[in-house]
Tab-separated table of C-alpha atoms in Angstrom:
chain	number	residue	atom	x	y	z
A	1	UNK	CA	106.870	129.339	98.709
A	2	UNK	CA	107.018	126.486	101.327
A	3	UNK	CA	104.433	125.399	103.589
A	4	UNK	CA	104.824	125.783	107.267
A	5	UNK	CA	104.240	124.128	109.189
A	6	UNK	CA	104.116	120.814	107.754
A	7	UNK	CA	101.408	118.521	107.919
A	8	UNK	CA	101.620	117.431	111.301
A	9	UNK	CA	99.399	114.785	113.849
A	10	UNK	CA	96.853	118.299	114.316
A	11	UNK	CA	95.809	118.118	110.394
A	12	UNK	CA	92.724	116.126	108.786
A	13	UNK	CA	94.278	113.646	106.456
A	14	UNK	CA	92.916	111.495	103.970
A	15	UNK	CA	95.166	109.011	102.333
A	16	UNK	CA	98.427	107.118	104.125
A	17	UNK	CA	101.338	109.327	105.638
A	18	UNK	CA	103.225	107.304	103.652
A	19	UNK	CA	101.932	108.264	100.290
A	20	UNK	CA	104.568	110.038	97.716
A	21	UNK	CA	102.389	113.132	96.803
A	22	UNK	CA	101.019	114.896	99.943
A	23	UNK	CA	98.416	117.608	98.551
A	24	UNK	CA	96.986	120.321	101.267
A	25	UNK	CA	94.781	122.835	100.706
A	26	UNK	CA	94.014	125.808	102.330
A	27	UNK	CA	89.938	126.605	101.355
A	28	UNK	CA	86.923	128.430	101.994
A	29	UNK	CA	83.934	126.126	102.541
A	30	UNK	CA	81.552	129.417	101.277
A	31	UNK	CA	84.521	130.157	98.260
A	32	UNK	CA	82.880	129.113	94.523
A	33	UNK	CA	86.396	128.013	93.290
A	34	UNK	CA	86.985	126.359	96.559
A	35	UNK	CA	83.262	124.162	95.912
A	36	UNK	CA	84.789	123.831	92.091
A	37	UNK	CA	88.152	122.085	93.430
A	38	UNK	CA	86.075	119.752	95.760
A	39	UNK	CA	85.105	117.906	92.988
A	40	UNK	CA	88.704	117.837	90.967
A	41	UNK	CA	90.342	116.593	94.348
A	42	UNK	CA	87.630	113.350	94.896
A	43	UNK	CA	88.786	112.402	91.147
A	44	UNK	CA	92.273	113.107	91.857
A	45	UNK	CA	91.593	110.913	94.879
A	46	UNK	CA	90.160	108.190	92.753
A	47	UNK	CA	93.082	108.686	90.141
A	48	UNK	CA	95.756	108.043	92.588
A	49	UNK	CA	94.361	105.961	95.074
A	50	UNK	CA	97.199	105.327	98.127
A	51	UNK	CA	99.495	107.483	96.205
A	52	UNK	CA	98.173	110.909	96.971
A	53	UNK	CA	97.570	111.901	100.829
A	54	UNK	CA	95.258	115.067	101.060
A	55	UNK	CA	94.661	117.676	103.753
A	56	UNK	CA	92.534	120.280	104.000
A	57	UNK	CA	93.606	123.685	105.989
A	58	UNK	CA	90.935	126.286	106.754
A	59	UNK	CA	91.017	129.568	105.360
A	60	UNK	CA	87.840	131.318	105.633
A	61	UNK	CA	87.713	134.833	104.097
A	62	UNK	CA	84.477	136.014	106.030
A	63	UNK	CA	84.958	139.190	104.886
A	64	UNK	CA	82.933	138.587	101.895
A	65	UNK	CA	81.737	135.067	103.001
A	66	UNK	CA	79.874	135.302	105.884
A	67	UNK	CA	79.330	131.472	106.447
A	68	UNK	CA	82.338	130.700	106.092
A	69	UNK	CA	83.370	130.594	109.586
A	70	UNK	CA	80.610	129.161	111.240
A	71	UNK	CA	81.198	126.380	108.279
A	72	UNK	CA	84.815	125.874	109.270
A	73	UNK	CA	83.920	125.874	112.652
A	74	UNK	CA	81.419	122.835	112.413
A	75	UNK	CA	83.877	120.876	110.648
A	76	UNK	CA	86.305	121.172	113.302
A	77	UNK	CA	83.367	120.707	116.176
A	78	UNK	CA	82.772	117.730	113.878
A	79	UNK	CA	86.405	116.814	113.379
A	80	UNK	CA	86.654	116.944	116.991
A	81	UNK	CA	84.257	113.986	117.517
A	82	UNK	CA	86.445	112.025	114.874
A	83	UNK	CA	83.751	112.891	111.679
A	84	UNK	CA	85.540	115.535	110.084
A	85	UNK	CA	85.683	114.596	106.375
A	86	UNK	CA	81.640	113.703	106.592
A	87	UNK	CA	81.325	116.838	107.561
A	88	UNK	CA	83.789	118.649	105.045
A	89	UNK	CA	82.178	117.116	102.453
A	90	UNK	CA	78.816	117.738	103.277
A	91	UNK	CA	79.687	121.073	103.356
A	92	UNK	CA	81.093	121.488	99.791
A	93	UNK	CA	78.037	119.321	98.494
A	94	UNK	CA	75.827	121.842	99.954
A	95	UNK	CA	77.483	124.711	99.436
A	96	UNK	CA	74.637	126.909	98.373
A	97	UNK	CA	72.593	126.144	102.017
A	98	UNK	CA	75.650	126.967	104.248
A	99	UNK	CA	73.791	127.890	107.434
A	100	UNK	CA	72.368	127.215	110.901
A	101	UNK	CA	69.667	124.633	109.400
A	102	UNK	CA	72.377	122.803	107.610
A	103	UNK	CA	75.084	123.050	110.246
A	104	UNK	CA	72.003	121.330	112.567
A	105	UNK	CA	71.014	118.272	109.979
A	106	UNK	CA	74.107	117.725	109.697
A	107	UNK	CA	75.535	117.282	113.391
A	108	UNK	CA	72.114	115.231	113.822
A	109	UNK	CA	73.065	113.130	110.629
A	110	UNK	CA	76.270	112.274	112.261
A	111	UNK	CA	74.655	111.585	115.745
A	112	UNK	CA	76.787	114.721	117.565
A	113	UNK	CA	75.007	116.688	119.811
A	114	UNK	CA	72.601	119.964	118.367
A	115	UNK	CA	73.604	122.009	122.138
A	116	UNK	CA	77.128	120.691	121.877
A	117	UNK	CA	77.551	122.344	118.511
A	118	UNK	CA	75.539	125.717	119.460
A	119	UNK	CA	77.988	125.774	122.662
A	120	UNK	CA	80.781	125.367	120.163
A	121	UNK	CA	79.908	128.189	117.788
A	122	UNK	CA	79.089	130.594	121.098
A	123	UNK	CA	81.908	130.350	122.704
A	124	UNK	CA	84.222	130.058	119.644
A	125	UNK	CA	85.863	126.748	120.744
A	126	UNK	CA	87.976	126.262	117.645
A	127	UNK	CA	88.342	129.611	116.545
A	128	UNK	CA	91.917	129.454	117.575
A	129	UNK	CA	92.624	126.403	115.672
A	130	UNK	CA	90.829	127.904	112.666
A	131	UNK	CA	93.104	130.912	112.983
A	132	UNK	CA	96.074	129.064	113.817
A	133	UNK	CA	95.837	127.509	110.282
A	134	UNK	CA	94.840	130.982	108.393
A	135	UNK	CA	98.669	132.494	109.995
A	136	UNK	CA	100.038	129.571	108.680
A	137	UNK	CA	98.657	130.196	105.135
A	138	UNK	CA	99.445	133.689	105.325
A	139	UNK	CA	103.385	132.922	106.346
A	140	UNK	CA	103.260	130.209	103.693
A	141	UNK	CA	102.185	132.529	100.660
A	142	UNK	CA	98.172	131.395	100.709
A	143	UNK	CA	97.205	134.511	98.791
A	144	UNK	CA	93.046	133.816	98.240
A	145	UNK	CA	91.641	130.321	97.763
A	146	UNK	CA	91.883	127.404	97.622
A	147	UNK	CA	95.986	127.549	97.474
A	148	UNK	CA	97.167	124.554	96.686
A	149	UNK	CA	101.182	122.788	98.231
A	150	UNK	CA	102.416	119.692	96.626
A	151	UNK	CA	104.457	117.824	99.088
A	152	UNK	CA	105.164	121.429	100.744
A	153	UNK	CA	105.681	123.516	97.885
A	154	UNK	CA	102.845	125.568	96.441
A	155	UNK	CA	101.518	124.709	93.367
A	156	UNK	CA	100.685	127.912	90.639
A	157	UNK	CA	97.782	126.928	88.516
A	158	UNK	CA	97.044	128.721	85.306
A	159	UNK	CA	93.367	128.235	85.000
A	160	UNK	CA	92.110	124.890	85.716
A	161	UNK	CA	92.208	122.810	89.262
A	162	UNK	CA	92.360	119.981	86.878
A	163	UNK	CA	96.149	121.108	86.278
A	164	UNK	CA	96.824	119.839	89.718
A	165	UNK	CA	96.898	116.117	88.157
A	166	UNK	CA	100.267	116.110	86.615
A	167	UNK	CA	102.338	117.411	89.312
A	168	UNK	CA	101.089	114.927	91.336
A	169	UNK	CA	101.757	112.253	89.319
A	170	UNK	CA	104.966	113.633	88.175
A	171	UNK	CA	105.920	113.226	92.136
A	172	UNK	CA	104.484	109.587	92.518
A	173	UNK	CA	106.257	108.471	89.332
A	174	UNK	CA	109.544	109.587	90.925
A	175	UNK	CA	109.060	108.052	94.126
A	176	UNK	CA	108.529	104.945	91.783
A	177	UNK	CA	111.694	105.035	90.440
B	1	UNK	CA	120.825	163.948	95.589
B	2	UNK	CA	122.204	160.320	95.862
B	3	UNK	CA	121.119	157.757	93.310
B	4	UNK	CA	120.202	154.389	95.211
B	5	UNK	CA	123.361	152.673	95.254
B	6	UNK	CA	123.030	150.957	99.074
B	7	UNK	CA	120.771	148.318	98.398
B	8	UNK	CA	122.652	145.655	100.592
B	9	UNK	CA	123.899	148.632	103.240
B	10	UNK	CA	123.562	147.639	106.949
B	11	UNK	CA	121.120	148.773	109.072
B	12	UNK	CA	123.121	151.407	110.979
B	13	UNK	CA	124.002	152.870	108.058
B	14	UNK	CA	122.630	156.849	107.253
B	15	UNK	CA	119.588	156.465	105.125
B	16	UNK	CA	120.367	156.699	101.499
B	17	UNK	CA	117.898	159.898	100.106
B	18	UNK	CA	115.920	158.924	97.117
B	19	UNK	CA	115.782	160.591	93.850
B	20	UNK	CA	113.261	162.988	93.221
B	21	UNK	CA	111.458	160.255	90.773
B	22	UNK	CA	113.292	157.006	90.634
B	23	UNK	CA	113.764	154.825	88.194
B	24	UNK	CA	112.513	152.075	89.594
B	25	UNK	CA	111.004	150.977	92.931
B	26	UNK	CA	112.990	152.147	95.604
B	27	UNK	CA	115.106	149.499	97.342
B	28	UNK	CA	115.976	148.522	101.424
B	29	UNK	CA	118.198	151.237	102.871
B	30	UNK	CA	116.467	154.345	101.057
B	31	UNK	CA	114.775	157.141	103.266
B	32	UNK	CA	110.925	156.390	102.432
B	33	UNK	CA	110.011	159.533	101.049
B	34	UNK	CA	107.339	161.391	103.146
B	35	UNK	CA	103.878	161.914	101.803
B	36	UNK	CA	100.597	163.063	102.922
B	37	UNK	CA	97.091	161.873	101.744
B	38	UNK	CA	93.783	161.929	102.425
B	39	UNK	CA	92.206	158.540	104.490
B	40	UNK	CA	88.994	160.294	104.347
B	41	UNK	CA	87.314	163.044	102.944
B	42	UNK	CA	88.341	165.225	105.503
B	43	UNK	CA	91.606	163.202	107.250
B	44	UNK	CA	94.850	163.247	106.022
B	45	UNK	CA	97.680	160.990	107.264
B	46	UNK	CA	101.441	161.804	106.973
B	47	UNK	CA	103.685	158.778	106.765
B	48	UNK	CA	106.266	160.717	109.445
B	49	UNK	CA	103.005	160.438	111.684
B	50	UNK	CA	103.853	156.808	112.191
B	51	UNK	CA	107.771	157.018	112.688
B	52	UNK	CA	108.846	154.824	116.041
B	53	UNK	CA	106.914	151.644	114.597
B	54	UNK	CA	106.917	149.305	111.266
B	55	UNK	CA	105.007	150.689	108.376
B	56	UNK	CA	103.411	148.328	105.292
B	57	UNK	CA	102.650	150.577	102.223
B	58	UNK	CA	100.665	148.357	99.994
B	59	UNK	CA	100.667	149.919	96.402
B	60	UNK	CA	97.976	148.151	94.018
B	61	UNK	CA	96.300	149.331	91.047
B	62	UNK	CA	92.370	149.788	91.480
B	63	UNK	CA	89.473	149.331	94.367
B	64	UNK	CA	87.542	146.629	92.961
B	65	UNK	CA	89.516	144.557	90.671
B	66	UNK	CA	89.181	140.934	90.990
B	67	UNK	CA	93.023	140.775	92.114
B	68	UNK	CA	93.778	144.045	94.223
B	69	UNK	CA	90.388	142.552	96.245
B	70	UNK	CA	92.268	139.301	97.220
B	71	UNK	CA	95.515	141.010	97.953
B	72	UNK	CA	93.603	144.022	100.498
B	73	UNK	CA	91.666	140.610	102.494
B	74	UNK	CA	94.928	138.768	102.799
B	75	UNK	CA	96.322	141.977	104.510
B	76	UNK	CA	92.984	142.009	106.496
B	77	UNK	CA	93.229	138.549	107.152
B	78	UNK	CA	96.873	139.190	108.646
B	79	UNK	CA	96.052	142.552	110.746
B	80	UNK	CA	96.250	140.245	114.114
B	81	UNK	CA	99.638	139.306	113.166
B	82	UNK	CA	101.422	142.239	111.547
B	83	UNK	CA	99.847	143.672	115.088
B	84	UNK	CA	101.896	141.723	116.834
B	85	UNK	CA	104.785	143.560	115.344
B	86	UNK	CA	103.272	147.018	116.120
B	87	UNK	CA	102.925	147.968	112.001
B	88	UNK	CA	100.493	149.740	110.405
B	89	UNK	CA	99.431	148.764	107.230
B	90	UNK	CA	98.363	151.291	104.139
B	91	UNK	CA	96.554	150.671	100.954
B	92	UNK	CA	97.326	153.127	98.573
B	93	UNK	CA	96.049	153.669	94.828
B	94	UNK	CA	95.063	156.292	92.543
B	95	UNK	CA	90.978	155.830	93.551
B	96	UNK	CA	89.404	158.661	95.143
B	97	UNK	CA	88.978	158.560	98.622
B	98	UNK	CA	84.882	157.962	97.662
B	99	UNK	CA	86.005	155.011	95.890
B	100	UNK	CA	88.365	154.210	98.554
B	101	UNK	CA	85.426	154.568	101.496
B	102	UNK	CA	83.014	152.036	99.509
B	103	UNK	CA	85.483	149.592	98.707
B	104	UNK	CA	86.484	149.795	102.835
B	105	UNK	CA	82.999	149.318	103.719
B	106	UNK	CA	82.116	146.698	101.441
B	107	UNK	CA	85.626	144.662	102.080
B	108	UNK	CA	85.160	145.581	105.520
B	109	UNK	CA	89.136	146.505	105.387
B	110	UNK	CA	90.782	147.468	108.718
B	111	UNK	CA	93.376	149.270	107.694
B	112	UNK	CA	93.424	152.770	106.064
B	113	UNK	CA	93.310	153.387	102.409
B	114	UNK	CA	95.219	156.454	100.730
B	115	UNK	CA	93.949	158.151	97.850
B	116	UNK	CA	97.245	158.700	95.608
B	117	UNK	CA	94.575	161.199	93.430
B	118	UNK	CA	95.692	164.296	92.979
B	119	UNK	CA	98.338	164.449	91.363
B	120	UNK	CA	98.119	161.535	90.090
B	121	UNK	CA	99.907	158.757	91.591
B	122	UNK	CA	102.778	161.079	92.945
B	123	UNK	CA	103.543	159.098	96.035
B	124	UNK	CA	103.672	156.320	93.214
B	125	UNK	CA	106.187	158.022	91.340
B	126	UNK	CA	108.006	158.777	94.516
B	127	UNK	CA	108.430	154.818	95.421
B	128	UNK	CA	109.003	154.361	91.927
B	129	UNK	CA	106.100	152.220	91.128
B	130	UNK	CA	103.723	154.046	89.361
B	131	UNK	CA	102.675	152.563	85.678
B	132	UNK	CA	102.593	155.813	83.353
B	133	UNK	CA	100.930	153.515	80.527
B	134	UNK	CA	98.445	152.209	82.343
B	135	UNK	CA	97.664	155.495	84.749
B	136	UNK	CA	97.310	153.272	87.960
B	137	UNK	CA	99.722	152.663	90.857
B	138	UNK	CA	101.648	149.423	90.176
B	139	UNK	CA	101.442	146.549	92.598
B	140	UNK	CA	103.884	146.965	94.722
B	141	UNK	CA	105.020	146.161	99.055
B	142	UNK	CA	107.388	148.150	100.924
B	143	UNK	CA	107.884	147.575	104.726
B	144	UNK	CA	109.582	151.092	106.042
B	145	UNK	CA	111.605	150.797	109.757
B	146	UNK	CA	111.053	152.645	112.755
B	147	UNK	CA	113.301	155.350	111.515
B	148	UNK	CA	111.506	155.469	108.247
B	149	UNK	CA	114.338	153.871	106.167
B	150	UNK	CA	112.715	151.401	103.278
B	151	UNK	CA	113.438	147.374	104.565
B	152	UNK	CA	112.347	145.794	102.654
B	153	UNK	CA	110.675	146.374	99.217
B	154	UNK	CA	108.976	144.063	96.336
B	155	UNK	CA	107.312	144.808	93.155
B	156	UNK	CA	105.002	141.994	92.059
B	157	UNK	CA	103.231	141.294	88.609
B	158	UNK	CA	100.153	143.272	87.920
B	159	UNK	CA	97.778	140.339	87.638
B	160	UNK	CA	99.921	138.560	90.952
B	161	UNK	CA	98.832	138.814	94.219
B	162	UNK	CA	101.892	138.750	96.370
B	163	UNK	CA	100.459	137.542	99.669
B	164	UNK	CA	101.809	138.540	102.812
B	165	UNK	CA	104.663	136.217	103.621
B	166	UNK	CA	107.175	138.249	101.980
B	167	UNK	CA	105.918	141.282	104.246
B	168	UNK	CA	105.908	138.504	107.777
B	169	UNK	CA	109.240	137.524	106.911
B	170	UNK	CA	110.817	140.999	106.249
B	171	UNK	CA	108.743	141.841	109.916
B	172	UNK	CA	110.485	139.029	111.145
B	173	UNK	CA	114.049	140.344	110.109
B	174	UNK	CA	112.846	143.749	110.942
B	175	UNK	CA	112.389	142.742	114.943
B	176	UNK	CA	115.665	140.484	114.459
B	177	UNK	CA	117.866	143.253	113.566
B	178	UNK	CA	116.244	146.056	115.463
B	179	UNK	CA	116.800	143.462	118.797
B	180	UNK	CA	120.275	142.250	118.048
B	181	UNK	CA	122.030	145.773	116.374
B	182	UNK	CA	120.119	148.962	117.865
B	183	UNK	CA	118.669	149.357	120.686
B	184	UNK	CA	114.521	149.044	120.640
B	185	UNK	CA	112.629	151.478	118.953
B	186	UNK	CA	110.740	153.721	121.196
């Protein structure tokens, strides 16, 4: 299953667009396994260094997590003001307070605006973008989260996000030769 | 009573009819065989209700598995795009439609679910998918035509969750060839 679209100038990136392994995942800031792989992708980002380019797609299920909009929506209302990955990893590191009082400290934290954000989440501003990105996991094969694509082919994992290591490096290895 | 031996057979072709129980899951170009079940305690729903538009019959094996959970919200998370292509989707299993009405609620599904109860996973049989070992409908995606001829069909691993895309793309082909080779379904 491939990845469409690509990762493009509209995705968060960390890492250069020239790196040989370009990992994107498609999460669920309110998703356990999604707040499981947070950690496993800052090591893998350590491990790799300028080798490894990561992107993060949203995918809330709010279904059965009901934060997980209004999460993904303050990261992009964040993202928007150029302080997305603060605010994507604040998220994950306080995954068990998702909420208004969090979404709040952290837009003050990051010296955004408390109304700006509340206008934001009322009038769904980046809904669309949100959803934009959930069709594109769905037509790409994202079946639950986090769904991992390795340089735009997903990646099947057995039973441990830590598997995610040796692809990777398989692909940088290569693009040494 | 043909066998299904049209797998590849054009679009315009007449409708292959299935066997009574196939031997395995019935492939594109095979009339869907018609069924009705209950949505509700007190609703039934014939699939020749729905002729004139796509139709997504997703087979899986249980409400409330770990697995057939993730596969019914991926479907939810794609209603507003198989919308787009006018198709109703359908859970079906062997639950009761009980089971079936708490496990709608508590997914907050949007789409119908069938109870394949009594008998027993017949529709099952009928689309060839049904797991006599294990009792349970297997996990299985069929996207049925306008004219309710089977498109496109797919039979995934138990413990797999096949995602959508396979169902978007046959869509896809679906509007292709019903734009370019008939003219539109009414």
């Amino acid at each position: 299953m491939t990845l469409h679209p690509p990762v493009g100038p509209d995705d968060y990136v960390q890492g250069p667009a020239d790196a040989p392994a370009t990992l994107v995942e498609y999460g669920d800031y309110q998703c356990p396994y999604c707040g499981e792989a947070f950690g496993i992708i800052k090591q893998l980002q350590q491990q790799f260094g300028d080798g490894l380019r990561f992107c993060f797609r949203n995918f809330p299920i709010p279904e059965i997590h009901p934060q997980a909009l209004p999460a993904a929506e303050t990261a992009e209302f964040c993202g928007a003001n150029d302080k997305f990955w603060q605010a994507h990893d604040t998220l994950y590191d306080n995954q068990e307070r998702l909420g208004p009082e969090l979404y709040t400290a952290l837009v003050r934290e990051l010296d955004l605006g408390v109304d700006d954000l509340e206008t934001a989440l009322r009038e769904g501003t980046y809904r669309n973008r949100i959803q934009d990105q959930v069709d594109s996991g769905l037509r790409s094969g994202v079946n639950g989260t986090p769904t991992f694509f390795l340089n735009g082919e997903r990646v099947a994992l057995q039973g441990s996000f830590a598997e995610l290591a040796d692809p990777i490096e398989r692909v940088i290895e290569a693009a040494r030769r | 009573m043909t066998t299904n031996s049209s797998a590849a057979a054009p679009a315009a072709a007449p409708a292959a009819e299935p066997a009574a129980e196939p031997a395995g899951l019935l492939q594109p170009g095979v009339s869907a065989p018609d069924f009705t079940l209950k949505a509700t305690a007190d609703q039934e729903l014939s699939l020749s209700e729905l002729r004139g538009n796509p139709v997504v019959l997703v087979f899986y094996p249980a409400d409330w598995s770990p697995v057939c959970g993730d596969e019914l919200l991926v479907f939810n998370q794609a209603l507003p795009l198989l919308r787009k292509y006018n198709a109703t989707v359908l859970g079906i299993s062997v639950d009761s439609v009980w089971s079936h009405q708490a496990f709608e609620q508590d997914r907050k599904l949007g789409f119908d679910l069938l109870a394949d109860y009594q008998p027993k996973g017949a529709v099952a049989r009928s689309y060839g998918v049904y797991d006599e070992q294990g009792g349970f409908d297997k996990r299985a995606l069929f996207v049925i035509d306008g004219a309710g001829v089977i498109f496109w069909s797919y039979l995934s691993p138990t413990a797999i969750n096949p995602g959508v895309d396979g169902v978007l793309d046959a869509l896809d082909r679906l509007q292709h060839t019903s734009s370019t080779t008939t003219p539109a379904q009414q």
